[in-house]
């Protein structure tokens, strides 16, 4: 055996490091009250210890679940470290889900404490009677802001909950494979499924997230996670931030383009992360107001395919490098990130852009393969597509609470995505297997059809879905929201596809709508789009074609 020290990889050790070595790095949060709260890692660590103390005080058992319904902010961060660090499990719940789904999730997880921002008081009022396991309700606010007649039994303010606790605490040492936190998938197909992360998976993921070919986070960065802390742990940024000691900037609930831009400029943000729909609001605002970034250098965009037009706009107009990333709740979430290899830097600009539009390469820790219907691996030639499987120490083995058979196939997790992988290992998501359009035995990538539409100057948002067809099984339809004040007709958009894809892949129809339904994490909800009356009406197309 090696003769080196053995320390378990615990989330508390990230915080101890941040406090000892980066104690004066700032954490800035836009509060739901609207003002900016500002303190340092050392203050955060002190209050996280008070959280651990209060959980001991109420005798919440090890692995007991603490649910949150909260925006990105400093109190939520204190819970990230105080709950997990003391051996309990932090369960971040997506407040944008339907109340019935929230109650179902809280019951399934067996949450015993629920901490929530006052924004979500009506939600908690609506669901608390359906959540028998929850014993403590904590509002993330000052005592003075606590509503007196909430109707929620024993409701207490977070500040009065932790204030009397001593500020010292010895973080317990335990097996690094112990559970640390959990997230539920959004349940677009059936009930949501619980993914239970461990300290080890979280710390290894944090190391990897900070690497130069991942998000390249360092102590010199000011990092803005626009991606919510309830969306797969804000993609691991809170942990990677403690690991590097960077400055953290939290947007609270104000995710509109104007507020995000203001925060980036005022706080000197160098790196930001979010889903494409949120960045679209930022880019629209900047275009309308003719603004430029003075400090932002890089942004990671993922959670849904990033339209090439967005990558181009960030890079060419604003000098911001886009790192296109792919992942899922089940992969903690980083599964691939697109940064270029040395040999690609000499490629012509358009070739580089093609590469940047892919979802990228596997970080050490999340390997992937594509397989055919027979389960056999397919070649990495950039053309052959198949079902994407992943494995690694931060990939799920089974869903909560666990089963005998687990969730793997021969040790690999089937992602439900369809992808190609090229000779250099760049993975490109063609589609989710349930969104891919099967026309006459050939597959059409809905993402590709959307990306082309999104490059049209009059298109604000576009979704491609398949509708049934008597001859071809399915045909693509493009659903479009136009930019305010811009006109676009069907023929013009269809003509825009000419020469960009094969003729048979061009959508059969264009449907203009005022709004495309977005899911709880800001992604287009294809299932709801398919049910829109305008789309259902197309289900019975004329027989002859
Ligand atoms: P859900 O959307 O089911 O709630 P996740 O947030 O875990 O769950 O989403 C994971 C899925 O999002 C992936 O399986 C994939 O289909 C899609 N996805 C994530 N990032 C990308 C990306 N960069 N490009 C295309 N699809 C993506």
Coordinates of C-alpha atoms and ligand atoms in Angstrom, one line a residue:
X1 CA 0.0 0.0 0.0
X2 CA 1.1 3.6 -0.6
X3 CA 2.4 5.5 2.4
X4 CA 0.3 8.6 2.0
X5 CA -2.2 10.2 4.3
X6 CA -5.8 9.1 3.8
X7 CA -8.5 11.8 4.2
X8 CA -12.1 11.2 3.2
X9 CA -13.2 13.6 0.4
X10 CA -15.9 15.5 2.3
X11 CA -17.8 18.6 1.4
X12 CA -16.9 20.2 4.7
X13 CA -13.2 20.0 3.7
X14 CA -13.9 22.3 0.7
X15 CA -15.3 24.8 3.1
X16 CA -12.4 24.5 5.6
X17 CA -10.0 25.1 2.7
X18 CA -12.0 28.2 1.4
X19 CA -12.0 29.7 4.9
X20 CA -8.4 29.1 5.7
X21 CA -6.9 30.2 2.3
X22 CA -9.5 32.5 0.8
X23 CA -11.3 33.8 3.8
X24 CA -11.6 37.3 2.4
X25 CA -12.9 36.4 -1.0
X26 CA -16.4 37.9 -1.5
X27 CA -19.8 36.4 -1.8
X28 CA -22.3 38.9 -3.2
X29 CA -26.0 38.1 -3.4
X30 CA -29.0 39.9 -4.8
X31 CA -31.6 39.3 -2.1
X32 CA -35.3 38.8 -2.8
X33 CA -35.7 42.2 -1.0
X34 CA -33.8 43.7 -4.0
X35 CA -30.7 44.9 -2.2
X36 CA -27.2 43.4 -2.5
X37 CA -25.8 41.4 0.4
X38 CA -22.1 41.2 0.7
X39 CA -19.8 39.2 2.9
X40 CA -16.8 36.9 2.7
X41 CA -16.1 33.1 2.7
X42 CA -15.0 33.3 6.4
X43 CA -18.5 34.7 7.3
X44 CA -20.2 32.1 5.3
X45 CA -18.2 29.3 7.0
X46 CA -19.1 30.7 10.4
X47 CA -22.8 30.7 9.6
X48 CA -22.6 27.2 7.9
X49 CA -21.2 26.0 11.3
X50 CA -24.2 27.5 13.0
X51 CA -26.5 25.6 10.6
X52 CA -24.7 22.4 11.5
X53 CA -25.1 23.2 15.2
X54 CA -28.9 23.8 14.9
X55 CA -29.3 20.5 13.0
X56 CA -27.5 18.8 15.9
X57 CA -29.7 20.7 18.3
X58 CA -33.0 19.5 16.7
X59 CA -31.4 16.0 16.6
X60 CA -31.9 15.6 12.9
X61 CA -30.3 12.1 12.3
X62 CA -27.3 11.6 10.1
X63 CA -28.6 11.3 6.5
X64 CA -31.8 13.2 7.5
X65 CA -33.1 15.3 4.6
X66 CA -33.3 19.1 4.6
X67 CA -35.3 20.3 1.6
X68 CA -34.9 23.8 0.1
X69 CA -37.1 25.9 -2.1
X70 CA -34.8 28.8 -2.7
X71 CA -33.1 31.1 -5.2
X72 CA -29.4 31.5 -5.6
X73 CA -28.1 33.4 -2.5
X74 CA -25.9 33.3 0.5
X75 CA -28.3 31.6 2.9
X76 CA -28.8 28.8 0.4
X77 CA -25.0 28.5 0.1
X78 CA -24.8 28.2 3.9
X79 CA -27.3 25.3 3.8
X80 CA -25.2 23.6 1.0
X81 CA -22.3 23.3 3.3
X82 CA -23.9 23.2 6.8
X83 CA -26.4 20.5 5.9
X84 CA -24.1 18.2 3.9
X85 CA -21.0 19.0 6.1
X86 CA -22.7 17.8 9.2
X87 CA -23.7 14.5 7.6
X88 CA -27.2 15.4 6.6
X89 CA -28.6 15.4 3.0
X90 CA -29.4 18.6 1.3
X91 CA -32.4 18.2 -1.0
X92 CA -32.8 21.1 -3.4
X93 CA -36.3 21.2 -4.8
X94 CA -37.2 23.0 -8.0
X95 CA -39.9 25.5 -7.0
X96 CA -41.1 25.8 -10.6
X97 CA -42.6 22.3 -10.5
X98 CA -46.3 21.8 -10.0
X99 CA -47.2 22.0 -6.3
X100 CA -48.5 18.4 -6.4
X101 CA -45.1 17.3 -7.8
X102 CA -43.3 19.2 -5.1
X103 CA -45.3 17.5 -2.4
X104 CA -44.7 14.1 -4.1
X105 CA -41.0 14.8 -4.2
X106 CA -40.7 16.0 -0.6
X107 CA -42.6 12.9 0.6
X108 CA -40.6 10.5 -1.5
X109 CA -37.4 12.0 -0.2
X110 CA -38.7 12.0 3.3
X111 CA -37.7 15.6 4.0
X112 CA -37.8 16.5 7.7
X113 CA -36.9 20.2 7.4
X114 CA -38.0 22.6 4.7
X115 CA -36.1 25.9 4.2
X116 CA -37.7 28.3 1.8
X117 CA -37.5 31.9 0.4
X118 CA -40.5 34.0 1.2
X119 CA -41.2 34.2 -2.5
X120 CA -42.4 30.6 -2.1
X121 CA -44.6 31.1 1.0
X122 CA -47.8 30.6 -1.1
X123 CA -46.4 27.4 -2.5
X124 CA -45.5 26.1 1.0
X125 CA -48.9 27.1 2.3
X126 CA -50.5 25.1 -0.6
X127 CA -48.5 21.9 0.0
X128 CA -47.6 21.7 3.7
X129 CA -50.7 19.7 4.7
X130 CA -49.7 17.1 2.1
X131 CA -46.1 16.7 3.6
X132 CA -46.4 14.7 6.8
X133 CA -42.6 14.0 7.1
X134 CA -41.7 17.7 7.4
X135 CA -41.3 18.6 11.1
X136 CA -39.6 22.0 10.8
X137 CA -40.4 24.9 8.4
X138 CA -37.8 27.6 8.2
X139 CA -38.3 30.9 6.2
X140 CA -35.0 32.2 4.8
X141 CA -35.4 35.7 6.2
X142 CA -34.8 38.0 9.1
X143 CA -37.2 37.6 12.1
X144 CA -38.7 41.0 11.4
X145 CA -39.8 39.8 7.9
X146 CA -41.5 36.6 9.1
X147 CA -45.3 36.8 8.4
X148 CA -47.2 36.3 11.6
X149 CA -50.2 34.6 10.2
X150 CA -48.7 32.2 7.7
X151 CA -50.8 29.2 8.8
X152 CA -47.6 27.0 8.6
X153 CA -47.1 25.2 11.9
X154 CA -44.0 26.3 13.9
X155 CA -42.7 28.5 11.1
X156 CA -39.5 30.1 12.2
X157 CA -37.1 32.6 10.5
X158 CA -33.7 31.3 9.5
X159 CA -31.9 34.2 11.2
X160 CA -33.5 33.4 14.6
X161 CA -33.1 29.7 14.0
X162 CA -29.3 29.9 13.7
X163 CA -28.5 33.1 15.7
X164 CA -28.1 31.6 19.2
X165 CA -25.9 28.8 18.0
X166 CA -22.2 28.9 18.9
X167 CA -19.9 29.7 15.9
X168 CA -17.4 26.9 16.5
X169 CA -18.0 23.4 15.4
X170 CA -15.9 20.4 14.5
X171 CA -17.0 18.9 11.2
X172 CA -17.6 15.2 11.6
X173 CA -15.4 12.8 9.7
X174 CA -17.2 9.9 8.0
X175 CA -17.1 7.7 4.9
X176 CA -16.7 9.8 1.8
X177 CA -19.3 7.6 0.1
X178 CA -22.0 8.8 2.5
X179 CA -24.9 10.6 0.9
X180 CA -24.5 14.4 0.7
X181 CA -27.3 15.8 -1.4
X182 CA -30.1 15.0 -3.7
X183 CA -31.9 16.3 -6.8
X184 CA -34.9 15.0 -8.6
X185 CA -35.1 14.8 -12.4
X186 CA -37.9 17.0 -13.7
X187 CA -40.1 14.0 -14.6
X188 CA -40.9 14.8 -18.2
X189 CA -41.6 11.1 -18.5
X190 CA -43.5 9.8 -15.4
X191 CA -42.7 10.6 -11.8
X192 CA -39.5 12.4 -11.1
X193 CA -36.5 10.2 -10.0
X194 CA -34.2 11.0 -7.1
X195 CA -30.5 11.1 -7.7
X196 CA -28.5 10.8 -4.4
X197 CA -25.0 12.3 -4.6
X198 CA -22.2 11.4 -2.3
X199 CA -19.4 13.5 -0.7
X200 CA -16.9 11.7 -2.9
X201 CA -18.8 12.2 -6.1
X202 CA -19.3 15.9 -5.3
X203 CA -15.7 16.6 -4.4
X204 CA -14.3 14.8 -7.5
X205 CA -16.8 16.6 -9.7
X206 CA -15.7 19.9 -8.1
X207 CA -12.0 19.2 -8.9
X208 CA -12.9 18.4 -12.5
X209 CA -15.3 21.4 -12.9
X210 CA -12.5 23.8 -12.1
X211 CA -10.0 22.3 -14.6
X212 CA -8.8 24.4 -17.6
X213 CA -10.6 22.2 -20.1
X214 CA -13.8 22.3 -18.0
X215 CA -14.9 25.7 -16.6
X216 CA -11.4 26.9 -15.7
X217 CA -12.4 28.5 -12.4
X218 CA -9.6 30.0 -10.4
X219 CA -9.1 32.3 -7.4
X220 CA -8.9 35.2 -9.9
X221 CA -12.5 34.7 -11.1
X222 CA -15.7 36.3 -10.1
X223 CA -18.3 33.6 -10.9
X224 CA -22.0 34.2 -11.5
X225 CA -24.1 31.0 -11.5
X226 CA -27.3 32.1 -13.2
X227 CA -28.2 28.4 -13.3
X228 CA -30.3 27.9 -10.2
X229 CA -29.0 26.1 -7.1
X230 CA -32.0 23.8 -7.5
X231 CA -30.9 22.8 -11.0
X232 CA -28.4 20.0 -10.4
X233 CA -26.4 21.9 -7.7
X234 CA -25.9 25.0 -9.9
X235 CA -23.8 22.6 -12.0
X236 CA -21.4 22.1 -9.1
X237 CA -20.3 25.7 -9.1
X238 CA -20.8 26.3 -5.3
X239 CA -18.4 23.4 -4.6
X240 CA -15.9 24.4 -7.3
X241 CA -16.0 27.9 -5.9
X242 CA -15.0 26.8 -2.4
X243 CA -12.3 24.6 -3.9
X244 CA -10.7 27.5 -5.8
X245 CA -11.7 30.4 -3.4
X246 CA -13.1 32.5 -6.2
X247 CA -15.6 35.4 -5.7
X248 CA -19.2 34.3 -6.0
X249 CA -22.0 36.4 -7.3
X250 CA -25.6 35.3 -6.9
X251 CA -28.5 36.8 -8.9
X252 CA -31.4 35.9 -6.5
X253 CA -34.7 35.8 -8.4
X254 CA -33.8 38.6 -10.9
X255 CA -32.9 36.7 -14.0
X256 CA -34.0 39.2 -16.6
X257 CA -31.4 40.5 -19.1
X258 CA -31.1 44.0 -17.5
X259 CA -30.6 42.7 -13.9
X260 CA -28.1 40.0 -15.0
X261 CA -26.1 42.5 -17.1
X262 CA -26.0 45.0 -14.3
X263 CA -24.7 42.4 -11.9
X264 CA -22.0 41.3 -14.3
X265 CA -20.7 44.8 -14.8
X266 CA -21.0 46.0 -11.2
X267 CA -19.4 42.9 -9.6
X268 CA -16.7 42.4 -12.3
X269 CA -18.0 38.9 -13.2
X270 CA -15.5 37.0 -15.4
X271 CA -17.3 33.7 -15.7
X272 CA -21.1 32.9 -15.8
X273 CA -23.2 29.8 -16.3
X274 CA -26.7 29.3 -17.5
X275 CA -29.2 27.7 -19.9
X276 CA -29.7 29.1 -23.4
X277 CA -33.1 30.7 -22.8
X278 CA -31.7 32.9 -20.0
X279 CA -28.7 34.0 -22.1
X280 CA -31.1 34.9 -24.9
X281 CA -32.7 37.4 -22.6
X282 CA -29.3 38.9 -21.8
X283 CA -28.3 39.1 -25.4
X284 CA -31.6 40.7 -26.4
X285 CA -31.2 43.3 -23.7
X286 CA -27.6 44.1 -24.8
X287 CA -28.5 44.3 -28.4
X288 CA -31.4 46.7 -27.7
X289 CA -29.3 48.9 -25.5
X290 CA -26.1 48.6 -27.5
X291 CA -24.1 47.4 -24.5
X292 CA -20.7 45.7 -24.2
X293 CA -19.1 43.5 -21.4
X294 CA -16.1 45.0 -19.7
X295 CA -15.1 41.9 -17.6
X296 CA -16.9 38.8 -18.7
X297 CA -14.5 36.4 -20.4
X298 CA -16.1 32.9 -20.5
X299 CA -19.6 31.4 -20.1
X300 CA -20.7 27.8 -19.9
X301 CA -24.0 27.1 -21.6
X302 CA -25.8 23.8 -21.3
X303 CA -28.8 22.0 -20.1
X304 CA -30.2 22.2 -23.6
X305 CA -28.5 22.5 -27.0
X306 CA -26.9 25.9 -27.4
X307 CA -27.9 27.4 -30.8
X308 CA -24.8 28.1 -32.9
X309 CA -26.1 31.7 -33.4
X310 CA -25.8 32.3 -29.7
X311 CA -22.2 30.9 -29.6
X312 CA -21.4 33.1 -32.5
X313 CA -23.0 36.2 -30.9
X314 CA -21.1 35.8 -27.6
X315 CA -17.8 35.2 -29.4
X316 CA -17.9 37.5 -32.3
X317 CA -19.8 40.5 -31.0
X318 CA -18.9 40.4 -27.3
X319 CA -15.5 38.6 -27.1
X320 CA -16.9 36.0 -24.6
X321 CA -15.8 32.4 -25.0
X322 CA -18.7 30.0 -24.9
X323 CA -18.1 26.5 -23.4
X324 CA -20.9 24.4 -24.6
X325 CA -21.6 21.6 -22.0
X326 CA -23.8 18.6 -21.8
X327 CA -25.0 16.8 -18.7
X328 CA -27.9 15.5 -16.7
X329 CA -29.1 15.3 -13.1
X330 CA -27.8 11.8 -13.2
X331 CA -24.2 13.0 -14.1
X332 CA -23.8 15.6 -11.3
X333 CA -24.2 17.2 -14.0
X334 CA -21.0 17.6 -16.0
X335 CA -20.7 14.9 -18.7
X336 CA -18.9 16.8 -21.4
X337 CA -17.6 20.3 -22.1
X338 CA -16.5 21.7 -25.4
X339 CA -13.0 23.3 -25.3
X340 CA -10.7 23.0 -28.3
X341 CA -7.6 20.8 -28.5
X342 CA -4.3 22.4 -29.6
X343 CA -4.5 21.0 -33.1
X344 CA -7.9 22.6 -33.6
X345 CA -6.6 26.1 -33.0
X346 CA -5.1 26.3 -36.5
X347 CA -8.4 25.4 -38.2
X348 CA -10.3 28.1 -40.1
X349 CA -12.8 30.0 -38.0
X350 CA -15.8 28.3 -39.5
X351 CA -14.4 24.9 -38.7
X352 CA -13.6 25.9 -35.2
X353 CA -17.1 27.2 -34.8
X354 CA -18.5 23.8 -36.0
X355 CA -16.5 22.1 -33.3
X356 CA -17.6 24.6 -30.6
X357 CA -21.3 23.8 -31.4
X358 CA -20.7 20.2 -30.4
X359 CA -21.3 19.2 -26.7
X360 CA -17.6 18.5 -26.3
X361 CA -15.2 16.0 -24.8
X362 CA -15.4 13.8 -21.8
X363 CA -13.7 15.1 -18.7
X364 CA -11.6 12.5 -16.8
X365 CA -14.3 11.0 -14.5
X366 CA -17.2 10.7 -17.0
X367 CA -16.4 8.4 -19.9
X368 CA -18.9 7.8 -22.8
X369 CA -19.7 5.5 -25.6
X370 CA -22.4 5.2 -28.3
X371 CA -24.2 1.9 -29.0
X372 CA -26.6 0.6 -31.6
X373 CA -29.9 -1.2 -31.1
X374 CA -28.0 -4.4 -30.5
X375 CA -26.0 -2.8 -27.6
X376 CA -22.7 -3.0 -29.5
X377 CA -20.4 0.0 -29.5
X378 CA -20.5 2.2 -32.6
X379 CA -17.5 3.8 -34.4
X380 CA -16.2 7.3 -33.4
X381 CA -16.4 8.8 -36.9
X382 CA -18.5 11.9 -36.3
X383 CA -21.3 10.5 -38.5
X384 CA -22.7 7.3 -36.9
X385 CA -25.2 8.1 -34.2
X386 CA -26.4 5.8 -31.4
X387 CA -27.6 5.8 -27.8
X388 CA -25.2 7.6 -25.5
X389 CA -24.0 5.7 -22.4
X390 CA -21.8 7.1 -19.6
X391 CA -19.9 5.9 -16.6
X392 CA -17.7 7.4 -13.9
X393 CA -17.5 8.2 -10.2
X394 CA -20.0 11.1 -10.4
X395 CA -22.6 9.2 -12.6
X396 CA -25.6 7.7 -10.9
X397 CA -25.6 3.9 -10.1
X398 CA -29.2 3.7 -9.0
X399 CA -32.2 6.0 -8.3
X400 CA -33.2 6.8 -4.7
X401 CA -34.0 4.8 -2.6
X402 CA -32.2 2.1 -4.6
X403 CA -33.3 -1.2 -6.2
X404 CA -31.8 -4.7 -6.6
X405 CA -31.2 -4.3 -10.3
X406 CA -29.9 -0.7 -10.3
X407 CA -30.0 1.7 -13.3
X408 CA -27.0 0.5 -15.3
X409 CA -26.5 -1.7 -18.3
X410 CA -23.2 -3.6 -18.2
X411 CA -21.9 -0.9 -15.8
X412 CA -22.9 2.0 -18.0
X413 CA -25.8 4.5 -17.5
X414 CA -28.1 4.8 -20.6
X415 CA -28.7 8.6 -20.9
X416 CA -31.7 8.5 -23.3
X417 CA -29.8 10.9 -25.6
X418 CA -28.7 10.1 -29.1
X419 CA -25.2 11.3 -30.2
X420 CA -22.2 11.0 -32.5
X421 CA -18.6 11.0 -31.4
X422 CA -15.8 12.1 -33.8
X423 CA -12.3 10.8 -34.0
X424 CA -11.0 13.4 -31.6
X425 CA -13.6 12.4 -29.0
X426 CA -16.0 15.4 -29.5
X427 CA -19.5 14.2 -28.7
X428 CA -22.4 15.8 -30.5
X429 CA -26.0 15.3 -29.2
X430 CA -28.3 14.7 -32.1
X431 CA -31.4 14.6 -30.0
X432 CA -33.2 13.1 -27.0
X433 CA -34.3 9.7 -28.2
X434 CA -37.9 10.7 -27.5
X435 CA -37.6 13.9 -29.5
X436 CA -35.8 12.6 -32.6
X437 CA -38.1 12.7 -35.7
X438 CA -38.4 9.5 -37.7
X439 CA -39.3 10.3 -41.3
X440 CA -39.5 7.4 -43.8
X441 CA -37.1 5.3 -41.8
X442 CA -34.5 8.1 -41.6
X443 CA -33.9 10.2 -38.5
X444 CA -34.1 14.0 -38.4
X445 CA -32.4 15.9 -35.6
X446 CA -34.9 18.3 -34.0
X447 CA -32.0 20.2 -32.6
X448 CA -30.5 20.8 -36.0
X449 CA -33.8 22.1 -37.4
X450 CA -34.2 24.5 -34.4
X451 CA -30.6 25.7 -34.7
X452 CA -31.1 26.8 -38.3
X453 CA -34.4 28.7 -37.4
X454 CA -32.7 30.4 -34.5
X455 CA -30.0 31.8 -36.9
X456 CA -32.8 33.8 -38.7
X457 CA -32.7 37.4 -37.5
X458 CA -36.5 37.5 -37.0
X459 CA -36.7 34.4 -34.8
X460 CA -36.6 34.7 -31.0
X461 CA -37.2 31.0 -30.1
X462 CA -37.9 27.9 -32.2
X463 CA -38.9 24.4 -31.4
X464 CA -39.1 21.5 -33.8
X465 CA -41.5 18.6 -33.1
X466 CA -42.7 15.7 -35.2
X467 CA -46.3 15.2 -36.2
X468 CA -47.7 11.9 -37.5
X469 CA -47.9 11.4 -41.2
X470 CA -49.6 8.7 -43.2
X471 CA -46.8 8.0 -45.5
X472 CA -43.6 9.1 -43.7
X473 CA -44.6 8.1 -40.1
X474 CA -43.5 11.5 -38.8
X475 CA -42.6 14.9 -40.4
X476 CA -40.9 17.9 -38.7
X477 CA -42.9 21.0 -37.9
X478 CA -41.1 24.2 -36.7
X479 CA -42.9 26.3 -34.0
X480 CA -41.6 29.8 -33.9
X481 CA -41.8 32.9 -31.7
X482 CA -40.8 36.0 -33.7
X483 CA -38.8 38.9 -32.3
X484 CA -41.0 41.8 -31.2
X485 CA -41.7 44.1 -34.1
X486 CA -40.2 41.8 -36.8
X487 CA -42.3 40.2 -39.5
X488 CA -41.6 36.7 -40.9
X489 CA -43.8 34.6 -43.1
X490 CA -43.8 30.8 -43.6
X491 CA -42.3 30.8 -47.0
X492 CA -39.4 33.0 -46.0
X493 CA -38.4 30.8 -43.1
X494 CA -38.8 27.6 -45.2
X495 CA -36.6 29.2 -47.9
X496 CA -34.0 29.9 -45.2
X497 CA -33.4 26.1 -44.9
X498 CA -32.5 25.8 -48.6
X499 CA -29.0 24.5 -49.0
X500 CA -28.5 24.1 -45.2
X501 CA -30.0 20.7 -44.9
X502 CA -31.3 18.0 -47.2
X503 CA -34.6 18.8 -48.8
X504 CA -36.5 15.9 -47.1
X505 CA -35.3 17.3 -43.7
X506 CA -36.9 20.7 -44.2
X507 CA -40.0 21.1 -42.0
X508 CA -43.3 20.6 -43.6
X509 CA -44.9 23.6 -41.9
X510 CA -44.2 26.6 -39.7
X511 CA -46.5 27.4 -36.8
X512 CA -46.2 30.9 -35.3
X513 CA -47.1 31.2 -31.6
X514 CA -46.9 33.9 -29.0
X515 CA -45.1 31.8 -26.5
X516 CA -43.3 28.4 -26.4
X517 CA -43.9 26.6 -23.0
X518 CA -40.7 26.3 -21.0
X519 CA -40.1 23.7 -18.3
X520 CA -39.0 24.1 -14.7
X521 CA -35.4 24.5 -15.7
X522 CA -36.0 26.9 -18.6
X523 CA -35.9 24.2 -21.3
X524 CA -38.5 24.0 -24.1
X525 CA -41.2 21.5 -23.1
X526 CA -41.6 19.4 -26.2
X527 CA -44.4 17.3 -24.6
X528 CA -46.5 20.5 -24.0
X529 CA -45.7 21.9 -27.4
X530 CA -47.0 18.7 -29.1
X531 CA -50.3 19.2 -27.2
X532 CA -50.7 22.8 -28.3
X533 CA -54.0 23.1 -30.3
X534 CA -52.1 24.5 -33.3
X535 CA -49.9 21.4 -33.4
X536 CA -52.6 18.8 -32.6
X537 CA -54.5 20.2 -35.6
X538 CA -51.7 19.2 -37.9
X539 CA -51.9 15.5 -36.7
X540 CA -54.3 14.6 -39.5
X541 CA -52.5 15.9 -42.6
X542 CA -53.9 15.5 -46.1
X543 CA -53.3 11.9 -47.2
X544 CA -51.6 12.5 -50.5
X545 CA -48.0 13.8 -50.4
Ligands
LIG1 P1 -34.5 17.0 -17.4 O1 -34.4 18.0 -18.5 O2 -35.0 15.6 -17.8 O3 -35.1 17.5 -16.2 P2 -31.8 17.3 -16.8 O4 -31.9 18.7 -16.4 O5 -31.0 16.3 -16.1 O6 -33.2 16.6 -16.8 O7 -31.5 17.3 -18.3 C1 -30.7 16.4 -19.0 C2 -31.0 16.4 -20.4 O8 -30.9 17.7 -21.0 C3 -30.0 15.6 -21.2 O9 -30.2 14.2 -21.2 C4 -30.1 16.2 -22.6 O10 -31.2 15.6 -23.3 C5 -30.4 17.6 -22.3 N1 -29.2 18.4 -22.5 C6 -28.4 18.9 -21.5 N2 -27.4 19.6 -22.0 C7 -27.5 19.6 -23.3 C8 -26.8 20.2 -24.4 N3 -25.7 20.9 -24.2 N4 -27.2 19.9 -25.7 C9 -28.3 19.1 -25.9 N5 -29.0 18.6 -24.9 C10 -28.7 18.8 -23.6

